[in-house]
Amino acid sequence: MVAQPQPRLPRSVLEGSGAFLPARVVTNDELARTLETSDAWIRERTGIAERRVAGPGDTAVSMATEAARAALADAGATAADVDCIIVATSTPDEAFPATAVRVQAALGVTRGYGFDLAAACAGFIYALSVADGLVRSGQARGVLVIGSEVYSRILNWRDRGTCVLFGDGAGAVFLRAGTGEGVEAPGILSTHLHAQGTLGDILYVDGATGRHDRPQHLVMNGREVFRHAVTRLAEAVEEALSANGLGRADVDWLVPHQANLRIIDAMGRKLGLPPERVVVTVERHANTSAASVPLAFAEARADGRIRRGDLVLMEALGGGLTWGSALIRM
Ligand code: COA
């Protein structure tokens, strides 16, 4: 029998990235005027110096739309190239329509499909994984993957243990179907998703339909989250490398979830990466949940740090618990 040439499966090539941050900067000192906290405490425990907070006109939809426009422009793409829009968010403007279809309308995309994905701070990695699956299975050729969050509207501003940690913003990437093969060709090499629902109560938000008697506020056992984050993220990072037969020394950039500088530093050390190879925005953005990885990624591409050919490792962990990693050749 004559061997037939196998058709190459498409892979998702990351062609553009973009970001949006609300204009208003809130410093630690400003928070310390109304809370029993201090700039020194927040910096020492988390690395955060300031965060952006949404103005009256900023919403998950408006910020996602701006980040998406920037990602399309960066990729040299237009609305006509978009088949699918996925928005990772825990703070949608409305229960429905999904943020993604509001963004679709705002961008002038007239075909294809879109939906939201809720996996808290791991949302962008989850969305990237779903998008990659859609591209690989031929269900989309151009996908916008967006993280957009307005946590300022779900924080208890009297709880100093949580409100100092979060900020608002949006980040986006544009993926296009490509045909490269092997770990040297550009594209998403693999994604790895995990969840452990039994840990749901260490980080959650009250007040949706299941808990309508309570205000909608984020509640967290910070110490427990911290403990699980370091272990689970280390596992997810190793998993991504070994799935591709790659080692720590192959990684050019770690783009971690921006929750806490101590967790980020621990991950960098585990990978043996010098600090200048770890993208850090937490000091200026705080934790923007599903927006944090694409915001950090977009910043490092825009300033020329991340370049074509680089190997980028992303990881995130959030309420659920949910966590995961993604390995991408630029
Ligand atoms: N300012 C001053 N004091 C504060 C404070 C603040 N903003 N927040 C908490 N404290 C106090 C606590 O009340 C506690 O006081 P007590 O000892 O008198 O009870 C003390 O500081 C220590 O609190 P603790 O929660 O043990 O501190 P910590 O060292 O664990 O740091 C976090 C707290 C939240 C910074 C840390 O646990 C953390 O970063 N966890 C991970 C959170 C995270 O990443 N979440 C998002 C995941 S997506």
Short mmCIF file of C-alpha atoms and ligand atoms in Angstrom, two decimals:
data_model
loop_
_atom_site.label_atom_id
_atom_site.label_comp_id
_atom_site.label_asym_id
_atom_site.label_seq_id
_atom_site.Cartn_x
_atom_site.Cartn_y
_atom_site.Cartn_z
CA MET A 1 0.00 0.00 0.00
CA VAL A 2 1.28 3.45 -0.87
CA ALA A 3 1.41 5.77 2.14
CA GLN A 4 -0.75 8.81 1.59
CA PRO A 5 0.68 12.13 2.75
CA GLN A 6 -1.14 13.07 5.98
CA PRO A 7 -2.85 16.47 5.85
CA ARG A 8 -1.23 18.78 8.41
CA LEU A 9 -3.43 19.68 11.33
CA PRO A 10 -3.74 23.41 11.86
CA ARG A 11 -2.18 24.96 14.94
CA SER A 12 -2.92 28.29 16.59
CA VAL A 13 -0.37 30.98 15.90
CA LEU A 14 -0.40 33.98 18.22
CA GLU A 15 -0.22 36.91 15.85
CA GLY A 16 -1.24 39.92 17.92
CA SER A 17 -1.79 41.19 21.44
CA GLY A 18 -3.35 44.24 23.01
CA ALA A 19 -4.23 45.77 26.35
CA PHE A 20 -6.50 48.30 27.98
CA LEU A 21 -6.16 49.84 31.42
CA PRO A 22 -8.57 52.32 32.99
CA ALA A 23 -7.07 55.78 33.47
CA ARG A 24 -7.54 56.02 37.23
CA VAL A 25 -4.52 54.96 39.32
CA VAL A 26 -5.14 54.11 42.97
CA THR A 27 -1.99 53.94 45.07
CA ASN A 28 -1.52 52.01 48.30
CA ASP A 29 -1.27 55.33 50.14
CA GLU A 30 -4.69 56.30 48.82
CA LEU A 31 -6.17 53.05 50.17
CA ALA A 32 -4.43 53.64 53.51
CA ARG A 33 -6.49 56.83 53.95
CA THR A 34 -9.69 54.81 54.42
CA LEU A 35 -8.36 51.37 55.49
CA GLU A 36 -6.18 50.18 58.34
CA THR A 37 -3.29 49.28 56.05
CA SER A 38 -0.05 50.77 54.77
CA ASP A 39 2.00 51.02 51.60
CA ALA A 40 4.79 49.11 53.36
CA TRP A 41 2.50 46.18 54.36
CA ILE A 42 1.01 45.81 50.88
CA ARG A 43 4.36 46.07 49.07
CA GLU A 44 6.11 43.66 51.41
CA ARG A 45 3.41 40.96 51.29
CA THR A 46 2.36 41.26 47.64
CA GLY A 47 4.72 43.51 45.62
CA ILE A 48 1.75 45.71 44.68
CA ALA A 49 2.29 49.50 44.64
CA GLU A 50 -0.78 50.64 42.74
CA ARG A 51 -3.70 49.38 40.65
CA ARG A 52 -6.08 50.75 38.01
CA VAL A 53 -9.74 51.18 38.90
CA ALA A 54 -12.54 51.38 36.33
CA GLY A 55 -14.22 54.74 35.83
CA PRO A 56 -18.01 55.04 35.37
CA GLY A 57 -17.70 54.39 31.62
CA ASP A 58 -15.40 51.37 31.90
CA THR A 59 -17.02 47.92 31.80
CA ALA A 60 -15.95 44.38 30.95
CA VAL A 61 -17.35 44.97 27.43
CA SER A 62 -15.76 48.36 26.82
CA MET A 63 -12.34 47.30 28.10
CA ALA A 64 -12.44 43.98 26.22
CA THR A 65 -13.34 45.83 23.02
CA GLU A 66 -10.38 48.22 23.34
CA ALA A 67 -7.94 45.39 24.08
CA ALA A 68 -9.33 43.37 21.15
CA ARG A 69 -8.97 46.33 18.75
CA ALA A 70 -5.34 46.68 19.78
CA ALA A 71 -4.71 42.94 19.32
CA LEU A 72 -6.24 42.97 15.82
CA ALA A 73 -4.21 46.04 14.82
CA ASP A 74 -1.05 44.41 16.17
CA ALA A 75 -1.77 41.31 14.07
CA GLY A 76 -2.55 43.36 10.97
CA ALA A 77 -6.02 41.78 11.03
CA THR A 78 -9.52 43.24 10.74
CA ALA A 79 -13.01 42.36 11.94
CA ALA A 80 -13.41 40.23 8.79
CA ASP A 81 -10.67 37.87 10.03
CA VAL A 82 -12.51 37.03 13.29
CA ASP A 83 -14.51 33.77 13.42
CA CYS A 84 -14.74 33.39 17.16
CA ILE A 85 -14.48 35.58 20.27
CA ILE A 86 -13.95 34.12 23.74
CA VAL A 87 -13.99 36.41 26.76
CA ALA A 88 -12.70 35.06 30.05
CA THR A 89 -14.36 37.06 32.81
CA SER A 90 -15.89 36.69 36.25
CA THR A 91 -17.30 40.21 36.10
CA PRO A 92 -19.53 40.36 32.99
CA ASP A 93 -21.71 43.45 32.51
CA GLU A 94 -24.83 41.28 32.18
CA ALA A 95 -25.81 37.65 32.84
CA PHE A 96 -26.51 37.56 29.10
CA PRO A 97 -25.88 38.35 26.31
CA ALA A 98 -22.32 37.20 26.84
CA THR A 99 -19.59 39.84 26.98
CA ALA A 100 -18.14 38.22 23.84
CA VAL A 101 -21.15 38.93 21.64
CA ARG A 102 -21.36 42.53 22.88
CA VAL A 103 -17.70 42.80 21.86
CA GLN A 104 -18.53 41.17 18.52
CA ALA A 105 -21.10 43.91 17.86
CA ALA A 106 -18.79 46.69 19.05
CA LEU A 107 -16.00 45.49 16.75
CA GLY A 108 -18.33 45.20 13.74
CA VAL A 109 -17.80 41.44 13.40
CA THR A 110 -20.83 40.19 11.48
CA ARG A 111 -20.29 36.41 11.42
CA GLY A 112 -18.90 33.59 13.52
CA TYR A 113 -19.68 33.10 17.19
CA GLY A 114 -18.65 34.09 20.69
CA PHE A 115 -19.09 33.15 24.33
CA ASP A 116 -17.82 33.88 27.83
CA LEU A 117 -15.79 31.52 29.95
CA ALA A 118 -15.71 31.58 33.75
CA ALA A 119 -12.62 30.11 35.39
CA ALA A 120 -11.71 33.06 37.64
CA CYS A 121 -8.01 33.99 37.52
CA ALA A 122 -7.19 30.93 35.37
CA GLY A 123 -9.79 32.09 32.82
CA PHE A 124 -7.36 33.28 30.16
CA ILE A 125 -5.43 29.98 30.14
CA TYR A 126 -8.73 28.09 29.92
CA ALA A 127 -9.92 30.35 27.08
CA LEU A 128 -6.63 29.94 25.23
CA SER A 129 -6.99 26.18 25.52
CA VAL A 130 -10.57 26.19 24.18
CA ALA A 131 -9.57 28.53 21.34
CA ASP A 132 -6.65 26.28 20.43
CA GLY A 133 -9.01 23.28 20.33
CA LEU A 134 -11.40 25.13 18.02
CA VAL A 135 -8.55 26.04 15.66
CA ARG A 136 -7.07 22.54 15.68
CA SER A 137 -10.46 20.97 14.95
CA GLY A 138 -11.13 23.37 12.08
CA GLN A 139 -14.03 25.19 13.76
CA ALA A 140 -12.31 28.57 13.65
CA ARG A 141 -9.44 30.16 11.74
CA GLY A 142 -9.24 33.50 13.53
CA VAL A 143 -9.97 33.73 17.27
CA LEU A 144 -9.89 36.65 19.68
CA VAL A 145 -9.10 35.46 23.21
CA ILE A 146 -9.74 38.16 25.77
CA GLY A 147 -9.54 38.51 29.56
CA SER A 148 -11.52 41.48 30.91
CA GLU A 149 -12.30 42.19 34.57
CA VAL A 150 -13.78 44.87 36.80
CA TYR A 151 -13.06 43.40 40.22
CA SER A 152 -13.40 46.86 41.77
CA ARG A 153 -17.17 46.23 41.53
CA ILE A 154 -17.12 42.93 43.43
CA LEU A 155 -14.67 43.83 46.18
CA ASN A 156 -15.61 44.53 49.75
CA TRP A 157 -13.78 47.85 50.10
CA ARG A 158 -13.86 47.47 53.89
CA ASP A 159 -12.00 44.13 53.82
CA ARG A 160 -8.31 45.04 53.84
CA GLY A 161 -7.37 41.36 53.39
CA THR A 162 -8.78 41.32 49.83
CA CYS A 163 -9.49 44.80 48.41
CA VAL A 164 -5.83 45.84 48.31
CA LEU A 165 -4.96 42.89 46.05
CA PHE A 166 -7.01 43.46 42.89
CA GLY A 167 -7.28 45.86 39.95
CA ASP A 168 -9.22 46.33 36.69
CA GLY A 169 -8.18 45.96 33.05
CA ALA A 170 -8.31 43.85 29.89
CA GLY A 171 -5.84 42.01 27.67
CA ALA A 172 -6.36 40.20 24.38
CA VAL A 173 -4.59 38.04 21.83
CA PHE A 174 -5.49 37.18 18.24
CA LEU A 175 -4.87 33.59 17.10
CA ARG A 176 -4.79 32.51 13.48
CA ALA A 177 -4.67 29.01 12.05
CA GLY A 178 -1.18 28.10 10.83
CA THR A 179 0.44 24.87 9.72
CA GLY A 180 3.86 24.61 11.37
CA GLU A 181 5.03 21.42 13.04
CA GLY A 182 7.33 20.66 15.95
CA VAL A 183 8.38 22.76 18.93
CA GLU A 184 10.39 25.22 16.84
CA ALA A 185 7.49 26.34 14.61
CA PRO A 186 5.31 29.21 15.84
CA GLY A 187 2.09 28.35 17.63
CA ILE A 188 0.53 27.12 20.85
CA LEU A 189 2.48 23.92 21.63
CA SER A 190 0.13 22.71 24.38
CA THR A 191 -2.22 23.80 27.14
CA HIS A 192 -2.91 22.04 30.44
CA LEU A 193 -6.05 22.62 32.54
CA HIS A 194 -6.94 21.55 36.08
CA ALA A 195 -9.65 22.15 38.66
CA GLN A 196 -10.32 21.01 42.19
CA GLY A 197 -13.88 21.87 43.16
CA THR A 198 -13.46 20.67 46.72
CA LEU A 199 -11.41 23.83 47.30
CA GLY A 200 -14.20 26.12 46.04
CA ASP A 201 -14.72 27.77 49.41
CA ILE A 202 -11.22 29.21 49.83
CA LEU A 203 -11.86 31.85 47.14
CA TYR A 204 -15.32 32.77 45.88
CA VAL A 205 -17.79 35.58 45.20
CA ASP A 206 -21.11 35.76 47.06
CA GLY A 207 -24.29 37.10 45.63
CA ALA A 208 -25.17 35.38 42.34
CA THR A 209 -28.46 33.45 42.07
CA GLY A 210 -27.26 30.65 44.36
CA ARG A 211 -26.51 33.06 47.23
CA HIS A 212 -28.90 35.91 46.49
CA ASP A 213 -29.33 36.78 50.17
CA ARG A 214 -25.79 38.09 50.44
CA PRO A 215 -23.96 40.98 48.81
CA GLN A 216 -21.76 40.18 45.86
CA HIS A 217 -18.31 40.28 47.39
CA LEU A 218 -15.09 38.41 46.88
CA VAL A 219 -14.15 36.27 49.90
CA MET A 220 -10.72 34.67 50.27
CA ASN A 221 -8.61 32.61 52.63
CA GLY A 222 -5.35 34.14 51.41
CA ARG A 223 -3.01 31.82 53.25
CA GLU A 224 -4.67 28.68 51.84
CA VAL A 225 -4.74 30.08 48.31
CA PHE A 226 -1.06 30.97 48.60
CA ARG A 227 -0.15 27.45 49.75
CA HIS A 228 -1.99 25.72 46.89
CA ALA A 229 -0.79 28.25 44.29
CA VAL A 230 2.90 27.53 44.76
CA THR A 231 2.46 23.73 44.56
CA ARG A 232 -0.11 23.55 41.77
CA LEU A 233 1.55 26.10 39.51
CA ALA A 234 4.91 24.37 39.84
CA GLU A 235 3.24 21.11 38.74
CA ALA A 236 1.49 22.79 35.80
CA VAL A 237 4.74 24.31 34.58
CA GLU A 238 6.59 20.98 34.68
CA GLU A 239 3.65 19.31 32.95
CA ALA A 240 3.81 21.76 30.02
CA LEU A 241 7.55 21.28 29.56
CA SER A 242 7.52 17.50 29.76
CA ALA A 243 4.53 17.23 27.36
CA ASN A 244 6.74 18.86 24.71
CA GLY A 245 10.02 17.16 25.59
CA LEU A 246 11.44 20.54 26.62
CA GLY A 247 13.43 21.55 29.68
CA ARG A 248 13.54 24.58 31.95
CA ALA A 249 16.54 25.99 30.06
CA ASP A 250 14.43 26.17 26.87
CA VAL A 251 12.03 28.74 28.36
CA ASP A 252 12.73 32.31 27.23
CA TRP A 253 9.90 34.01 29.14
CA LEU A 254 7.65 33.16 32.02
CA VAL A 255 4.39 35.13 31.88
CA PRO A 256 2.75 34.22 35.17
CA HIS A 257 -0.58 35.20 36.67
CA GLN A 258 0.02 38.47 38.51
CA ALA A 259 -1.41 37.83 41.98
CA ASN A 260 1.53 38.15 44.30
CA LEU A 261 5.22 38.87 43.71
CA ARG A 262 6.24 36.20 46.22
CA ILE A 263 4.41 33.51 44.21
CA ILE A 264 5.86 34.86 40.94
CA ASP A 265 9.40 34.86 42.36
CA ALA A 266 8.96 31.30 43.64
CA MET A 267 7.91 30.14 40.15
CA GLY A 268 10.85 31.92 38.51
CA ARG A 269 13.26 30.27 40.95
CA LYS A 270 11.74 26.84 40.31
CA LEU A 271 12.37 27.30 36.59
CA GLY A 272 15.86 28.63 37.24
CA LEU A 273 14.97 31.77 35.26
CA PRO A 274 16.74 35.03 36.05
CA PRO A 275 14.23 37.70 37.23
CA GLU A 276 14.64 39.66 33.98
CA ARG A 277 13.10 36.69 32.09
CA VAL A 278 9.94 36.80 34.20
CA VAL A 279 7.32 39.33 33.11
CA VAL A 280 6.04 41.23 36.14
CA THR A 281 3.26 43.82 36.14
CA VAL A 282 1.75 43.12 39.55
CA GLU A 283 3.39 46.19 41.09
CA ARG A 284 1.41 48.48 38.74
CA HIS A 285 -1.68 46.40 37.86
CA ALA A 286 -2.25 44.30 41.03
CA ASN A 287 -4.28 41.15 40.34
CA THR A 288 -6.57 41.70 37.34
CA SER A 289 -7.74 38.06 37.39
CA ALA A 290 -8.41 36.71 33.87
CA ALA A 291 -6.86 39.87 32.39
CA SER A 292 -3.54 39.55 34.18
CA VAL A 293 -1.68 37.13 31.89
CA PRO A 294 -2.71 38.79 28.57
CA LEU A 295 -1.99 42.25 30.03
CA ALA A 296 1.51 41.20 31.07
CA PHE A 297 2.06 39.38 27.77
CA ALA A 298 0.89 42.38 25.69
CA GLU A 299 3.19 44.70 27.62
CA ALA A 300 6.26 42.51 27.11
CA ARG A 301 5.55 42.15 23.38
CA ALA A 302 4.87 45.86 22.92
CA ASP A 303 8.15 46.89 24.56
CA GLY A 304 10.11 44.37 22.47
CA ARG A 305 11.07 41.91 25.19
CA ILE A 306 9.13 38.94 23.76
CA ARG A 307 10.19 38.35 20.15
CA ARG A 308 9.52 35.99 17.29
CA GLY A 309 11.02 32.55 18.00
CA ASP A 310 10.86 32.92 21.79
CA LEU A 311 9.38 30.17 23.94
CA VAL A 312 6.77 31.61 26.33
CA LEU A 313 5.38 29.76 29.33
CA MET A 314 2.13 31.05 30.83
CA GLU A 315 0.52 29.88 34.07
CA ALA A 316 -2.38 30.95 36.29
CA LEU A 317 -4.41 29.80 39.26
CA GLY A 318 -7.70 31.11 40.59
CA GLY A 319 -10.97 30.52 42.41
CA GLY A 320 -12.36 27.04 41.91
CA LEU A 321 -9.66 26.15 42.40
CA THR A 322 -8.80 26.31 38.71
CA TRP A 323 -5.30 26.37 37.28
CA GLY A 324 -3.35 25.67 34.16
CA SER A 325 -0.41 26.40 31.89
CA ALA A 326 0.29 27.08 28.23
CA LEU A 327 3.48 26.78 26.21
CA ILE A 328 3.73 28.98 23.12
CA ARG A 329 6.38 29.41 20.43
CA MET A 330 6.22 32.96 19.15
N1 COA B 1 -2.92 45.70 55.68
C1 COA B 1 -2.45 45.44 56.90
N2 COA B 1 -2.66 44.29 57.55
C2 COA B 1 -3.36 43.33 56.91
C3 COA B 1 -3.87 43.52 55.61
C4 COA B 1 -3.63 44.76 55.00
N3 COA B 1 -4.07 45.05 53.77
N4 COA B 1 -4.50 42.41 55.25
C5 COA B 1 -4.41 41.51 56.25
N5 COA B 1 -3.71 42.09 57.26
C6 COA B 1 -3.36 41.52 58.54
C7 COA B 1 -4.27 40.39 58.93
O1 COA B 1 -5.43 40.91 59.55
C8 COA B 1 -3.40 39.62 59.91
O2 COA B 1 -3.45 40.27 61.15
P1 COA B 1 -3.51 39.41 62.52
O3 COA B 1 -2.24 38.58 62.50
O4 COA B 1 -3.56 40.46 63.56
O5 COA B 1 -4.75 38.58 62.39
C9 COA B 1 -2.00 39.80 59.36
O6 COA B 1 -2.07 40.93 58.46
C10 COA B 1 -1.47 38.59 58.62
O7 COA B 1 -2.51 38.15 57.76
P2 COA B 1 -2.30 36.93 56.82
O8 COA B 1 -3.53 36.74 56.00
O9 COA B 1 -1.77 35.77 57.55
O10 COA B 1 -1.11 37.51 55.90
P3 COA B 1 -0.30 36.78 54.80
O11 COA B 1 1.13 36.89 55.07
O12 COA B 1 -0.84 35.42 54.47
O13 COA B 1 -0.58 37.71 53.53
C11 COA B 1 -1.94 37.76 51.58
C12 COA B 1 -1.90 37.88 53.09
C13 COA B 1 -3.39 37.89 51.13
C14 COA B 1 -1.12 38.87 50.98
C15 COA B 1 -1.35 36.40 51.18
O14 COA B 1 -1.93 35.38 51.92
C16 COA B 1 -1.55 36.10 49.73
O15 COA B 1 -1.02 36.78 48.87
N6 COA B 1 -2.27 35.01 49.42
C17 COA B 1 -2.53 34.64 48.05
C18 COA B 1 -3.62 35.46 47.57
C19 COA B 1 -3.81 35.34 46.13
O16 COA B 1 -2.88 35.22 45.38
N7 COA B 1 -5.07 35.42 45.72
C20 COA B 1 -5.46 35.44 44.38
C21 COA B 1 -5.29 34.14 43.75
S1 COA B 1 -6.01 34.24 42.20
#
